[in-house]
PDB file of C-alpha atoms in Angstrom:
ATOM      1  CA  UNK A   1      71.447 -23.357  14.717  1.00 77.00           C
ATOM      2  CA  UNK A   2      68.216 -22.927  16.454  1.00 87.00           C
ATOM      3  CA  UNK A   3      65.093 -25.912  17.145  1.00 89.00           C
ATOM      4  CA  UNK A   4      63.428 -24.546  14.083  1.00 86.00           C
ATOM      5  CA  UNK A   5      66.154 -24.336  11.463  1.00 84.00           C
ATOM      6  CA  UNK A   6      66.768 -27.770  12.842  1.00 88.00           C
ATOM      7  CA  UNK A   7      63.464 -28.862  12.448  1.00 88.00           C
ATOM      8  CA  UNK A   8      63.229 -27.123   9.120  1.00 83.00           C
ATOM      9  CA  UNK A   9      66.771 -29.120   7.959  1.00 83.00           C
ATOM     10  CA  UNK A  10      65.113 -32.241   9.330  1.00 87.00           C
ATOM     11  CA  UNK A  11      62.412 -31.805   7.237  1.00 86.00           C
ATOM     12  CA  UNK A  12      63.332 -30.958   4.517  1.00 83.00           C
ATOM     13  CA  UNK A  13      65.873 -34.210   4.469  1.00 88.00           C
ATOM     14  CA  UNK A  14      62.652 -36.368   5.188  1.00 89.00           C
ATOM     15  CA  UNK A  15      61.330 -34.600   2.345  1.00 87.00           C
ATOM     16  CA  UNK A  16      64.905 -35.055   0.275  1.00 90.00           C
ATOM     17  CA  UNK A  17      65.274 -38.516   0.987  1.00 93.00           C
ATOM     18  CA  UNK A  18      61.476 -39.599   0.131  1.00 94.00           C
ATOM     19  CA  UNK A  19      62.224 -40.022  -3.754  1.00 95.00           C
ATOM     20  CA  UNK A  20      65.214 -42.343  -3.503  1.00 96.00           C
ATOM     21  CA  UNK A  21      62.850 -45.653  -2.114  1.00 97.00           C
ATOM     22  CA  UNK A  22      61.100 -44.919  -5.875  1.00 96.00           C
ATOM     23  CA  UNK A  23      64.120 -43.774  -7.909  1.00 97.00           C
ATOM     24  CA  UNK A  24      65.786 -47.204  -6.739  1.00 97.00           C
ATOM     25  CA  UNK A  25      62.721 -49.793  -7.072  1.00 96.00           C
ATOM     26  CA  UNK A  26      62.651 -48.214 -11.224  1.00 96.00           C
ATOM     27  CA  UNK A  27      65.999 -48.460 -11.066  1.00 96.00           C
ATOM     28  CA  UNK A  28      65.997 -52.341 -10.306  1.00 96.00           C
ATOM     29  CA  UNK A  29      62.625 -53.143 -11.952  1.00 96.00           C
ATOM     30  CA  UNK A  30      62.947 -50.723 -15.178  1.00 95.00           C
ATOM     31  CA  UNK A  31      59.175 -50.527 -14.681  1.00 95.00           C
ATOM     32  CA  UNK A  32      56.926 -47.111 -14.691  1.00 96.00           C
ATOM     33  CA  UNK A  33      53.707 -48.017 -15.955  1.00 95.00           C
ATOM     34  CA  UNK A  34      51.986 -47.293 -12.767  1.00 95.00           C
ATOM     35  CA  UNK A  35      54.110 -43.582 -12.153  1.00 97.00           C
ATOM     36  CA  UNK A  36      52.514 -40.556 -13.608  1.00 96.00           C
ATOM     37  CA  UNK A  37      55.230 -38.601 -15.300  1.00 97.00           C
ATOM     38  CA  UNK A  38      52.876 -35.517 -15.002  1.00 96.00           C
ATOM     39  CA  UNK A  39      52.776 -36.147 -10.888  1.00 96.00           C
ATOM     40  CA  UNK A  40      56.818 -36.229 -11.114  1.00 96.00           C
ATOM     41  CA  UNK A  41      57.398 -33.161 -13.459  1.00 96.00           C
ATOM     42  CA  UNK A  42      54.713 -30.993 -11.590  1.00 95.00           C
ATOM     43  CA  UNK A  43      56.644 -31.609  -8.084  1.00 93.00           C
ATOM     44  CA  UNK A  44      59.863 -31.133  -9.842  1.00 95.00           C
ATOM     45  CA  UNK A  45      58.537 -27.469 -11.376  1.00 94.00           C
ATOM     46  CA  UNK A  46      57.457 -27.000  -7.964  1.00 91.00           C
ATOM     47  CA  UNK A  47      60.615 -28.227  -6.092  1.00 91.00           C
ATOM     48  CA  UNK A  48      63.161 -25.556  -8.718  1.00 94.00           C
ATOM     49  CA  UNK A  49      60.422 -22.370  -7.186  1.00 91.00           C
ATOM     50  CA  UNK A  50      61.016 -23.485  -3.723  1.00 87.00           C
ATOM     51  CA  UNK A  51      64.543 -22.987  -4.361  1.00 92.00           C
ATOM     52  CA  UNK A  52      63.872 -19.533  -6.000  1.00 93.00           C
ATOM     53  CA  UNK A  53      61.571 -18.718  -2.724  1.00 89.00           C
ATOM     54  CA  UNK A  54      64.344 -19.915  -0.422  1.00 91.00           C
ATOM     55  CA  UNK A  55      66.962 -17.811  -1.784  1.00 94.00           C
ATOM     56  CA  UNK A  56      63.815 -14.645  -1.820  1.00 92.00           C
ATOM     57  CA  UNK A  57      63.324 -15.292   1.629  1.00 88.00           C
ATOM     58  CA  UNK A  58      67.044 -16.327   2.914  1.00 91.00           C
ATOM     59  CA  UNK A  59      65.763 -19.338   4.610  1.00 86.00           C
ATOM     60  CA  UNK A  60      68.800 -21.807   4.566  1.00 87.00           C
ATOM     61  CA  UNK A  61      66.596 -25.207   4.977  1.00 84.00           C
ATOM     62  CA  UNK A  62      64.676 -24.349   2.566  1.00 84.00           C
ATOM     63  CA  UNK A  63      67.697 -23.800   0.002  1.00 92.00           C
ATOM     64  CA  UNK A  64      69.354 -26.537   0.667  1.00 91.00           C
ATOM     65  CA  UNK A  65      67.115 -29.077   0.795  1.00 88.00           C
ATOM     66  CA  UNK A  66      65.139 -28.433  -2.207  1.00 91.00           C
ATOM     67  CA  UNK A  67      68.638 -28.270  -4.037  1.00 95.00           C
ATOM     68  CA  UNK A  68      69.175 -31.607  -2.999  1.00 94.00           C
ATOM     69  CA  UNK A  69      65.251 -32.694  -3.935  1.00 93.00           C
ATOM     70  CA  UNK A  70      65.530 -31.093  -7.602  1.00 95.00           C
ATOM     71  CA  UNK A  71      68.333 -32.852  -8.770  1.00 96.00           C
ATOM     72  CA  UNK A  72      66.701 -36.124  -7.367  1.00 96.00           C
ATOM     73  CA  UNK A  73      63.353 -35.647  -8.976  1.00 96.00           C
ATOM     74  CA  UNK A  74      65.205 -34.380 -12.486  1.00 97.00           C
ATOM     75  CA  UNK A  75      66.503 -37.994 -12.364  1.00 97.00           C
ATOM     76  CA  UNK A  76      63.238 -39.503 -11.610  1.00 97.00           C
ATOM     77  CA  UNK A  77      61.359 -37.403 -14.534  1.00 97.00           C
ATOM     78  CA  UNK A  78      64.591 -38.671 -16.607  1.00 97.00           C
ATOM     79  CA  UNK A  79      64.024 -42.260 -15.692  1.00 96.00           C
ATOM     80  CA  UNK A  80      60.603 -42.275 -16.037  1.00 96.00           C
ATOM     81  CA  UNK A  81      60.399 -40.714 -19.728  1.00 96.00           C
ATOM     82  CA  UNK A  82      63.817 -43.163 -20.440  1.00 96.00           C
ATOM     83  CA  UNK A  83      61.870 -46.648 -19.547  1.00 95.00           C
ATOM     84  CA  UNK A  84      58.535 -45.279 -20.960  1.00 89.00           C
ATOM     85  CA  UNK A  85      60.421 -45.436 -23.968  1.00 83.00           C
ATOM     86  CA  UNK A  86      61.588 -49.082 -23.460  1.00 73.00           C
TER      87      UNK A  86
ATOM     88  CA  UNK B   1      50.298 -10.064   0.230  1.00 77.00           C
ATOM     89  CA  UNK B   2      53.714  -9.216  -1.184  1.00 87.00           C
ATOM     90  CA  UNK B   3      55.705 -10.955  -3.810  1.00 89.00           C
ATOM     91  CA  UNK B   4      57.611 -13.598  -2.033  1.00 86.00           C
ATOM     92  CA  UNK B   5      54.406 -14.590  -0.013  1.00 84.00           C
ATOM     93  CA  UNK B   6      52.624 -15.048  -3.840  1.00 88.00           C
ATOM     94  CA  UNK B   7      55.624 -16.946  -5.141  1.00 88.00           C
ATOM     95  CA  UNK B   8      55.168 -18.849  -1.851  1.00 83.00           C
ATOM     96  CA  UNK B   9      51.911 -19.940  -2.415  1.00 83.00           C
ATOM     97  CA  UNK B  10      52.421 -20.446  -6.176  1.00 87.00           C
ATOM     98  CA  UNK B  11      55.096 -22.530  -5.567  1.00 86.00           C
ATOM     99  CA  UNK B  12      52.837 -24.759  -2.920  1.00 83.00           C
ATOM    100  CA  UNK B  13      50.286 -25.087  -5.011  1.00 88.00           C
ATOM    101  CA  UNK B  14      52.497 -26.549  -7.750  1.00 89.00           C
ATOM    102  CA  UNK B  15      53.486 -28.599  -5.469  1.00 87.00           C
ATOM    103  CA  UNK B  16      50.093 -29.837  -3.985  1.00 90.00           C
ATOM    104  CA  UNK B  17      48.498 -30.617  -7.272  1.00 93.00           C
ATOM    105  CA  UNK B  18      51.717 -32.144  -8.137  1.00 94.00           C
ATOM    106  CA  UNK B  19      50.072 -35.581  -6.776  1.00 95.00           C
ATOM    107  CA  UNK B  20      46.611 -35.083  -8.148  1.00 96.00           C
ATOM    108  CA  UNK B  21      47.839 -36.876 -11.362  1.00 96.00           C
ATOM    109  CA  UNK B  22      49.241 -39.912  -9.381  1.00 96.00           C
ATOM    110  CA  UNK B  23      45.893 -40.148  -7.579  1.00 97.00           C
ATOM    111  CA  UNK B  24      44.231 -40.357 -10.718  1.00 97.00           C
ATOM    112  CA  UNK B  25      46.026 -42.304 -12.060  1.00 96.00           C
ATOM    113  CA  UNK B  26      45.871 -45.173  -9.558  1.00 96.00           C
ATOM    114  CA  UNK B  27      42.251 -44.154  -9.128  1.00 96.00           C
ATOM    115  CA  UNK B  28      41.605 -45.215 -12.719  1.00 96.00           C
ATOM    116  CA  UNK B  29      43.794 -48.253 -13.214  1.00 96.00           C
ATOM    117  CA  UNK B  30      43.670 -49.688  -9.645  1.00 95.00           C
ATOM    118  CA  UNK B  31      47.392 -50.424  -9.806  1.00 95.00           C
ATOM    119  CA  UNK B  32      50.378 -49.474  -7.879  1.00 96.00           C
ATOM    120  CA  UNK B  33      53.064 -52.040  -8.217  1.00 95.00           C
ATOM    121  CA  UNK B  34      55.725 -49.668  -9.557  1.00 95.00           C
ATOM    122  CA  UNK B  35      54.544 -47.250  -6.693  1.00 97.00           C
ATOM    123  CA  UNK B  36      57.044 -47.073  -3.510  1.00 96.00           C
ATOM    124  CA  UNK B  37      55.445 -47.119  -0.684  1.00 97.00           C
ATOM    125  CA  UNK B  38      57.991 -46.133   0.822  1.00 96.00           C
ATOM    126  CA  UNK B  39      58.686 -43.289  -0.605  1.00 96.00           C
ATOM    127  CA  UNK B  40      55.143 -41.551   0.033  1.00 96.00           C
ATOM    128  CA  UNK B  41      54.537 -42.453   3.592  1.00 96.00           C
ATOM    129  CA  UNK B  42      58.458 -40.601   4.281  1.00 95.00           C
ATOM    130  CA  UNK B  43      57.158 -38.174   1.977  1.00 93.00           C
ATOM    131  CA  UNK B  44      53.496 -37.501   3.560  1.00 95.00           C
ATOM    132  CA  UNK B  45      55.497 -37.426   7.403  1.00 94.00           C
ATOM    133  CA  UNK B  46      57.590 -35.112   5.988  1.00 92.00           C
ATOM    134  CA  UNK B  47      54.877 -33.045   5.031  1.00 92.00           C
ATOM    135  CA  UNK B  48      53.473 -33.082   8.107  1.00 94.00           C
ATOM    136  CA  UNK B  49      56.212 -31.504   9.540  1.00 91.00           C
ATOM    137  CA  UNK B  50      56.275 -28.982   7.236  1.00 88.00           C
ATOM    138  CA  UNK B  51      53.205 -27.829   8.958  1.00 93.00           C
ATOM    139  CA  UNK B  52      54.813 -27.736  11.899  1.00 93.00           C
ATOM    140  CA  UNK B  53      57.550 -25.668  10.575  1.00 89.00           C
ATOM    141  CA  UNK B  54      55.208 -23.719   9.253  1.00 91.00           C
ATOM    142  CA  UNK B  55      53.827 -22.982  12.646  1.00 94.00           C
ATOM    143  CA  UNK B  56      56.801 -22.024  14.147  1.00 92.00           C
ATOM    144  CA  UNK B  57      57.934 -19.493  11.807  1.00 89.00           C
ATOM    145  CA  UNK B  58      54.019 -18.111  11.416  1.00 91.00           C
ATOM    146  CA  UNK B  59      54.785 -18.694   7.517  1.00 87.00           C
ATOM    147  CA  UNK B  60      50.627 -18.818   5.947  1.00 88.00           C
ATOM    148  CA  UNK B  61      52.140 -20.330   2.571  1.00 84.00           C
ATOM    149  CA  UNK B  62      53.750 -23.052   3.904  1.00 84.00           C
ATOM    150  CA  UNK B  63      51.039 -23.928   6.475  1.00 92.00           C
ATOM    151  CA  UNK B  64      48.310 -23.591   4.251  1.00 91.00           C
ATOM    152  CA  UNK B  65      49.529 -25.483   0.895  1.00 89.00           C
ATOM    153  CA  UNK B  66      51.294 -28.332   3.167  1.00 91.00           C
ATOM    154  CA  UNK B  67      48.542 -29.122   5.054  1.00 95.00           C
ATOM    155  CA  UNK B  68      46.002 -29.642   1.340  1.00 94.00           C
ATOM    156  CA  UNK B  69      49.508 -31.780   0.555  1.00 93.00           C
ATOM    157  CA  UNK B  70      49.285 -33.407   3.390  1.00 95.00           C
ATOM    158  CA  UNK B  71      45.522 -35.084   3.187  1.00 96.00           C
ATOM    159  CA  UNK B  72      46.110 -35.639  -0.898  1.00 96.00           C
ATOM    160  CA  UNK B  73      49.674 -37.788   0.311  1.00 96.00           C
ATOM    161  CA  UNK B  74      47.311 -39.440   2.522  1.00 97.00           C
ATOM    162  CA  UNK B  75      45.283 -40.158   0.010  1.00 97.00           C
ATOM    163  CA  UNK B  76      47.673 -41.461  -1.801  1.00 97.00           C
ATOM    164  CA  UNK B  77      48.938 -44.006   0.963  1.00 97.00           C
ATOM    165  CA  UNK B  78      45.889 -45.114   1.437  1.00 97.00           C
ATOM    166  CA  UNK B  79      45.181 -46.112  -2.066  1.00 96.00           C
ATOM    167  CA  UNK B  80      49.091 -47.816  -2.685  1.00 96.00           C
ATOM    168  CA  UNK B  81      47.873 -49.655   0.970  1.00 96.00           C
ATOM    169  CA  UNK B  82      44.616 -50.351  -0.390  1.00 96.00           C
ATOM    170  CA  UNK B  83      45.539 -51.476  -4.098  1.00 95.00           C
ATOM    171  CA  UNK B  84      48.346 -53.263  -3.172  1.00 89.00           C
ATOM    172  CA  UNK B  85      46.384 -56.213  -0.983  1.00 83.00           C
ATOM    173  CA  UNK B  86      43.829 -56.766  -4.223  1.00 73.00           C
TER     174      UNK B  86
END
């Protein structure tokens, strides 16, 4: 792997990684009055074409990671309609 | 421009806006407790080094839509910094 794949794989895990801090304080508080759903389902739209552009483009760090980042934001969109609900 | 670089930018605009909501939102009701943190400062270094990646691999739709992303997450720190001391 070369400095820019690794950079790109870095990245993208930064990226990755960034919903879980949110996904866990819901989790604990049940609370998403201050989260725009709209923000969340936007990025996650966004997030399934990056995949799609990845795959166009055969860039592996892109793939990957945004895998990873959709089916994290899918559960964020799915918590935050769930507790809006509450 | 060819397809994939459309479907590039497409894509990273989707993404970009993606947090215009959020902004909004906090704009408007001046509160951020469900908001992590956490997760957007990761998220905005992240960005940032998407423009770097960008850079290296002379790819215009990632450096251009990740660096708009990048002042709007900034944005967006600021405010969850900002709100979160009142």
């Amino acid at each position: 792997m070369n400095f820019i794949d690794f950079l790109g794989f870095s990245v993208g895990i930064c990226v990755t990684i960034s919903v879980i801090p949110q996904i866990w304080k819901v989790w604990k508080t049940k609370k998403v009055k201050d989260i725009s759903l709209l923000t969340f389902s936007v990025l996650t739209f966004g997030i399934a074409l990056w995949v799609v552009y990845g795959v166009l483009k055969n860039d592996m760090p892109i793939i990957v990671t945004n895998s990873i980042s959709l089916l994290l934001n899918i559960v964020m969109v799915y918590f935050i309609i769930y507790y809006e609900k509450e």
